[in-house]
């Protein structure tokens, strides 16, 4: 006999003998979904994923016998789910504009038929992770139907090619203990348990996002962990949207965790209209979304990132490169704090429970490039936004995250206020795997990539130094060469770092164009240095119209117009040479 | 279960009342408390078990004689009656009339907590609202369905600005008639009267539904007031197809009331004593704005908050900024310099601007002009700082031009009359007057076509 004893917001105490920790429950006559998060004798502490309004003590609770799990199979792509993997469209059909409570909705469509083609070279001995066959889900993504990781045995029967629903049996397996197990086109997996793989492998290639400040200056590898901290309005969400749009990943998972409803709508309305620059297909075909917006129940927010990352791992296990962006991990951490507080756990820093840092690192550990159970390579790249209160990076979530990630894209309020976007602060950001990324760039784009990148960053560092002097004694104290260095740094910022996500041409920038712009800026800068060395005044060089046009080149020349871009650069350099000749002539007389 | 009345209050403190042995009371249910003098107070169940029920009393628990306190559980959630007659009326936080007129005759009522809008049901807001204020329309445009707060501080003219927005807001090429929901929490009698008189003199009073809790009214009532007000806004927008403009002031007093109750409950504090759930609590309020696909109406939300000690990193403005779709920031230095409205454009932002402006909505050059003005003004602020260190005479000619620009920007673009209703074209033309202080080379955020078309020296240079 189960019975609710106490209701304290989303946390309930329930008399529920025999229940197990982590088990899913249905609460009260409405049937709210929840999870057992603690046991005290016969009492279970339950967190509800839905509002507990109108629930009363004495109502019953049913334990479902399994932990919070997701359905994995064809039908995930292009959809938007809530924090516990209920499709928002089905919720809409059931309860209209507002989200109803206690709704039963399966994650995957049971009525849809999928075209399944079995693999020929399979069996008779099967092991977890092996591919049974293929189901083309979208034009670009063909899902492999995998043997669930925990299944090993002898294949008794495999369905012939044909159309099947998710409930149809497509294979029967004799397990080691003699029992028979039926396999379907989908499987279930508990979200708090990482899905197994054969072994971890090295990350070898950069994730290319088409954003210059990310790819060229602070690269992240496929299978890496990245974070985007920044105060409100600095551009975390925009940057994550850009990554979701333009990354050279096979699958993109966007988890809106405690953020705005309209930001999810933005994706839902714009992605179907956009094409993936790598495949030419609609972006929505490779994207799936999880949304627990800020007005949805806090407790489901905690679950949402695990729901997201489990789906990411599932695609990784099929050999895909997956990117998951989570906006914002701070809201997830706050959900932990909220539940910890209601359970009376001792807070350590700013109200956060002591296990904050271990939970954070365990989450990010689910990123990585792996050899799958099937012997292939797949990866999950995790990129979390962090929303530090008051923009203070020393707060717990930001500082722990900083210790965990390999790439840290720090957004700055000053840059954002000046509308320098992406407001990634080159002083506060870091990327630990530049050398590995450099191999890729050198092989595919340009031999001197690493040197050029270093030169540009050097100029930005020099500018910072010089700005200090200017602020003490004024610009007149600088030597011409130093003043030109300030101009060079300004050119890097305007012509390279700044990249307007809403510009139709510059929103995505191919690696080749990224390098072309970098090289152009450096060549113009060096040519200017030569002129200065001869004695040409900085103010004179600044009258060159080519400089303003170089600042606009990113939006004036598309990825397919690099010849024109290089032609323009040539003209500018020629103009500088002409200036030099002119100067030499006039100073000779 | 039927309505039940008990006299078993065992403790009362800080607006919370503990009831013993009242049976199985549902979480969130509405409660009516009757004190020894027969006065009624309103409450809500915020924790419940068979042994004890915790009730939050919106009018507070001061001078309750526990032995003579009767508590009735209404066996229903907190609801607000709705009908078209809501407009032109004044209510308190729990939705009772405050204008001396009889209660509404309503056929139905709505749960004031609402339910989360399904993101799938939302439509992206993109219709430009012209407020006639250059700093907003030109640089931080408001769109229909947006939540855009005003970050202010004590002594700054946020009320005048809000009233000006209410008077002037309209859609281009459409006869718009916003319904107004005005929610006041903890403001003074004078401030409330200012709004009332302004609504009256501009003839919109019949189109306003007011929810008022003044500085000397019970603070806990402020916790339910925005919810009651938004329930009405939702009804007007999504049942009656109205475009609703909700003005809420002052969210700081709301958050302080929340802290008061949280402290009484013993909730773990996060920053500055505010509970960790302040973010989610504010989001429940702010996220009720927006547009919905199959509905004609919309809710545009303009909350006003005062930043304690002018500090934008204080939890109230900070968490608000993390939820809303931008912010309009008022600045004391501008105010002291006599600039009205004292909008500091640099920390101000409208996130939904990008989809509501440009070629088909305002004018083709608008997005680039805005970016360019922001960039120049940011640079001009640096020069201002530099000038204050090394003296303006030490600046280069180029830098002195930035100083002039900043001055002109504040005096001509930011500054405008309280009754001055500038069209977006006027605002953009004014912007080009200022941009034309610079040579072509300094303007790389606008396109060459923009320069040739709008720069005042377009004919001369090239
Ligand atoms: N790359 C970009 N290009 C153009 N505009 C940008 C870019 N990045 C940010 N912005 C501008 O900054 C605004 C705020 O960005 P965004 O919403 O991503 O901030 P955020 O850091 O996610 O804030 P919050 O923490 O409040 O969610 C955007 O609406 C947009 O106007
Ligand atoms: Mg964001």
PDB file of C-alpha atoms in Angstrom, chain A residues 144-261:
ATOM      1  CA  UNK A 144      21.783   1.474 -37.851  1.00  0.00           C
ATOM      2  CA  UNK A 145      19.720  -0.863 -35.808  1.00  0.00           C
ATOM      3  CA  UNK A 146      22.083  -2.041 -33.107  1.00  0.00           C
ATOM      4  CA  UNK A 147      21.958  -5.024 -30.824  1.00  0.00           C
ATOM      5  CA  UNK A 148      21.427  -3.485 -27.353  1.00  0.00           C
ATOM      6  CA  UNK A 149      24.722  -3.306 -25.445  1.00  0.00           C
ATOM      7  CA  UNK A 150      23.610  -5.834 -22.827  1.00  0.00           C
ATOM      8  CA  UNK A 151      22.556  -8.548 -25.289  1.00  0.00           C
ATOM      9  CA  UNK A 152      24.816 -11.421 -26.304  1.00  0.00           C
ATOM     10  CA  UNK A 153      23.735 -14.715 -27.799  1.00  0.00           C
ATOM     11  CA  UNK A 154      22.748 -16.648 -30.856  1.00  0.00           C
ATOM     12  CA  UNK A 155      20.600 -15.132 -33.587  1.00  0.00           C
ATOM     13  CA  UNK A 156      17.564 -17.311 -34.093  1.00  0.00           C
ATOM     14  CA  UNK A 157      15.733 -15.206 -36.575  1.00  0.00           C
ATOM     15  CA  UNK A 158      16.225 -11.914 -38.377  1.00  0.00           C
ATOM     16  CA  UNK A 159      13.362 -10.205 -40.161  1.00  0.00           C
ATOM     17  CA  UNK A 160      13.641  -9.912 -43.950  1.00  0.00           C
ATOM     18  CA  UNK A 161      13.821  -6.521 -45.633  1.00  0.00           C
ATOM     19  CA  UNK A 162      10.527  -4.696 -45.306  1.00  0.00           C
ATOM     20  CA  UNK A 163       8.529  -2.039 -43.526  1.00  0.00           C
ATOM     21  CA  UNK A 164       8.156  -2.424 -39.793  1.00  0.00           C
ATOM     22  CA  UNK A 165       6.747  -0.472 -36.900  1.00  0.00           C
ATOM     23  CA  UNK A 166       8.694  -0.072 -33.715  1.00  0.00           C
ATOM     24  CA  UNK A 167       6.639  -2.709 -31.988  1.00  0.00           C
ATOM     25  CA  UNK A 168       7.364  -5.369 -34.588  1.00  0.00           C
ATOM     26  CA  UNK A 169       9.944  -7.969 -33.665  1.00  0.00           C
ATOM     27  CA  UNK A 170      12.868  -7.787 -36.042  1.00  0.00           C
ATOM     28  CA  UNK A 171      15.148 -10.337 -34.422  1.00  0.00           C
ATOM     29  CA  UNK A 172      15.068 -13.127 -31.885  1.00  0.00           C
ATOM     30  CA  UNK A 173      18.160 -14.008 -29.919  1.00  0.00           C
ATOM     31  CA  UNK A 174      18.914 -17.025 -27.718  1.00  0.00           C
ATOM     32  CA  UNK A 175      20.744 -15.646 -24.695  1.00  0.00           C
ATOM     33  CA  UNK A 176      23.511 -17.553 -22.883  1.00  0.00           C
ATOM     34  CA  UNK A 177      21.080 -18.668 -20.154  1.00  0.00           C
ATOM     35  CA  UNK A 178      18.806 -20.167 -22.780  1.00  0.00           C
ATOM     36  CA  UNK A 179      16.131 -17.489 -22.607  1.00  0.00           C
ATOM     37  CA  UNK A 180      14.931 -15.877 -25.780  1.00  0.00           C
ATOM     38  CA  UNK A 181      15.057 -12.128 -26.264  1.00  0.00           C
ATOM     39  CA  UNK A 182      13.099 -10.252 -28.893  1.00  0.00           C
ATOM     40  CA  UNK A 183      14.693  -7.225 -30.495  1.00  0.00           C
ATOM     41  CA  UNK A 184      12.903  -4.258 -32.027  1.00  0.00           C
ATOM     42  CA  UNK A 185      13.874  -1.311 -34.142  1.00  0.00           C
ATOM     43  CA  UNK A 186      14.267   0.657 -30.908  1.00  0.00           C
ATOM     44  CA  UNK A 187      15.777   0.031 -27.518  1.00  0.00           C
ATOM     45  CA  UNK A 188      15.567   1.626 -24.096  1.00  0.00           C
ATOM     46  CA  UNK A 189      18.426   2.881 -22.008  1.00  0.00           C
ATOM     47  CA  UNK A 190      18.580   4.409 -18.490  1.00  0.00           C
ATOM     48  CA  UNK A 191      19.749   7.987 -18.858  1.00  0.00           C
ATOM     49  CA  UNK A 192      21.990   8.170 -15.831  1.00  0.00           C
ATOM     50  CA  UNK A 193      24.120   5.254 -17.016  1.00  0.00           C
ATOM     51  CA  UNK A 194      26.644   6.055 -19.753  1.00  0.00           C
ATOM     52  CA  UNK A 195      26.273   3.752 -22.740  1.00  0.00           C
ATOM     53  CA  UNK A 196      29.202   1.376 -23.087  1.00  0.00           C
ATOM     54  CA  UNK A 197      31.849   1.419 -25.824  1.00  0.00           C
ATOM     55  CA  UNK A 198      34.910  -0.708 -26.565  1.00  0.00           C
ATOM     56  CA  UNK A 199      37.558   1.884 -25.658  1.00  0.00           C
ATOM     57  CA  UNK A 200      38.304   5.557 -25.753  1.00  0.00           C
ATOM     58  CA  UNK A 201      40.267   6.851 -28.665  1.00  0.00           C
ATOM     59  CA  UNK A 202      42.173  10.055 -29.328  1.00  0.00           C
ATOM     60  CA  UNK A 203      40.351  13.007 -30.736  1.00  0.00           C
ATOM     61  CA  UNK A 204      41.994  13.789 -34.060  1.00  0.00           C
ATOM     62  CA  UNK A 205      40.018  16.417 -35.940  1.00  0.00           C
ATOM     63  CA  UNK A 206      38.702  19.836 -35.027  1.00  0.00           C
ATOM     64  CA  UNK A 207      35.001  20.468 -34.907  1.00  0.00           C
ATOM     65  CA  UNK A 208      34.512  23.099 -37.573  1.00  0.00           C
ATOM     66  CA  UNK A 209      31.814  25.575 -36.715  1.00  0.00           C
ATOM     67  CA  UNK A 210      32.357  28.194 -39.396  1.00  0.00           C
ATOM     68  CA  UNK A 211      33.018  30.755 -36.672  1.00  0.00           C
ATOM     69  CA  UNK A 212      36.492  32.267 -37.008  1.00  0.00           C
ATOM     70  CA  UNK A 213      37.121  33.059 -33.362  1.00  0.00           C
ATOM     71  CA  UNK A 214      36.258  29.465 -32.510  1.00  0.00           C
ATOM     72  CA  UNK A 215      37.847  27.488 -35.339  1.00  0.00           C
ATOM     73  CA  UNK A 216      40.929  29.573 -36.006  1.00  0.00           C
ATOM     74  CA  UNK A 217      41.691  30.914 -32.577  1.00  0.00           C
ATOM     75  CA  UNK A 218      40.215  28.572 -29.944  1.00  0.00           C
ATOM     76  CA  UNK A 219      39.511  25.233 -31.629  1.00  0.00           C
ATOM     77  CA  UNK A 220      37.627  22.357 -30.043  1.00  0.00           C
ATOM     78  CA  UNK A 221      38.119  18.781 -31.193  1.00  0.00           C
ATOM     79  CA  UNK A 222      35.400  16.359 -32.215  1.00  0.00           C
ATOM     80  CA  UNK A 223      34.843  14.412 -29.022  1.00  0.00           C
ATOM     81  CA  UNK A 224      36.021  17.301 -26.868  1.00  0.00           C
ATOM     82  CA  UNK A 225      34.437  19.249 -24.044  1.00  0.00           C
ATOM     83  CA  UNK A 226      33.851  22.952 -24.372  1.00  0.00           C
ATOM     84  CA  UNK A 227      32.184  25.642 -22.318  1.00  0.00           C
ATOM     85  CA  UNK A 228      30.774  29.064 -23.113  1.00  0.00           C
ATOM     86  CA  UNK A 229      30.533  31.150 -19.965  1.00  0.00           C
ATOM     87  CA  UNK A 230      29.281  34.700 -20.072  1.00  0.00           C
ATOM     88  CA  UNK A 231      26.979  37.209 -18.412  1.00  0.00           C
ATOM     89  CA  UNK A 232      23.431  37.656 -19.670  1.00  0.00           C
ATOM     90  CA  UNK A 233      23.184  38.983 -23.186  1.00  0.00           C
ATOM     91  CA  UNK A 234      26.811  38.242 -24.063  1.00  0.00           C
ATOM     92  CA  UNK A 235      25.936  35.746 -26.778  1.00  0.00           C
ATOM     93  CA  UNK A 236      26.019  32.220 -25.315  1.00  0.00           C
ATOM     94  CA  UNK A 237      22.822  31.159 -26.980  1.00  0.00           C
ATOM     95  CA  UNK A 238      23.665  32.798 -30.293  1.00  0.00           C
ATOM     96  CA  UNK A 239      27.024  31.047 -30.311  1.00  0.00           C
ATOM     97  CA  UNK A 240      25.400  27.714 -29.549  1.00  0.00           C
ATOM     98  CA  UNK A 241      22.818  28.272 -32.254  1.00  0.00           C
ATOM     99  CA  UNK A 242      25.665  28.992 -34.666  1.00  0.00           C
ATOM    100  CA  UNK A 243      27.415  25.789 -33.630  1.00  0.00           C
ATOM    101  CA  UNK A 244      24.173  23.845 -34.036  1.00  0.00           C
ATOM    102  CA  UNK A 245      23.668  25.356 -37.463  1.00  0.00           C
ATOM    103  CA  UNK A 246      27.045  25.121 -39.061  1.00  0.00           C
ATOM    104  CA  UNK A 247      29.134  22.426 -37.347  1.00  0.00           C
ATOM    105  CA  UNK A 248      30.519  19.655 -39.485  1.00  0.00           C
ATOM    106  CA  UNK A 249      28.856  17.086 -37.253  1.00  0.00           C
ATOM    107  CA  UNK A 250      26.549  14.304 -38.387  1.00  0.00           C
ATOM    108  CA  UNK A 251      24.007  14.853 -35.637  1.00  0.00           C
ATOM    109  CA  UNK A 252      23.282  17.899 -33.518  1.00  0.00           C
ATOM    110  CA  UNK A 253      21.463  17.732 -30.222  1.00  0.00           C
ATOM    111  CA  UNK A 254      20.287  21.008 -28.784  1.00  0.00           C
ATOM    112  CA  UNK A 255      19.297  20.946 -25.137  1.00  0.00           C
ATOM    113  CA  UNK A 256      17.473  24.042 -23.923  1.00  0.00           C
ATOM    114  CA  UNK A 257      17.835  23.655 -20.206  1.00  0.00           C
ATOM    115  CA  UNK A 258      16.039  26.324 -18.212  1.00  0.00           C
ATOM    116  CA  UNK A 259      16.198  28.974 -20.920  1.00  0.00           C
ATOM    117  CA  UNK A 260      13.652  30.845 -23.047  1.00  0.00           C
ATOM    118  CA  UNK A 261      10.772  29.311 -24.950  1.00  0.00           C
TER     119      UNK A 261
END
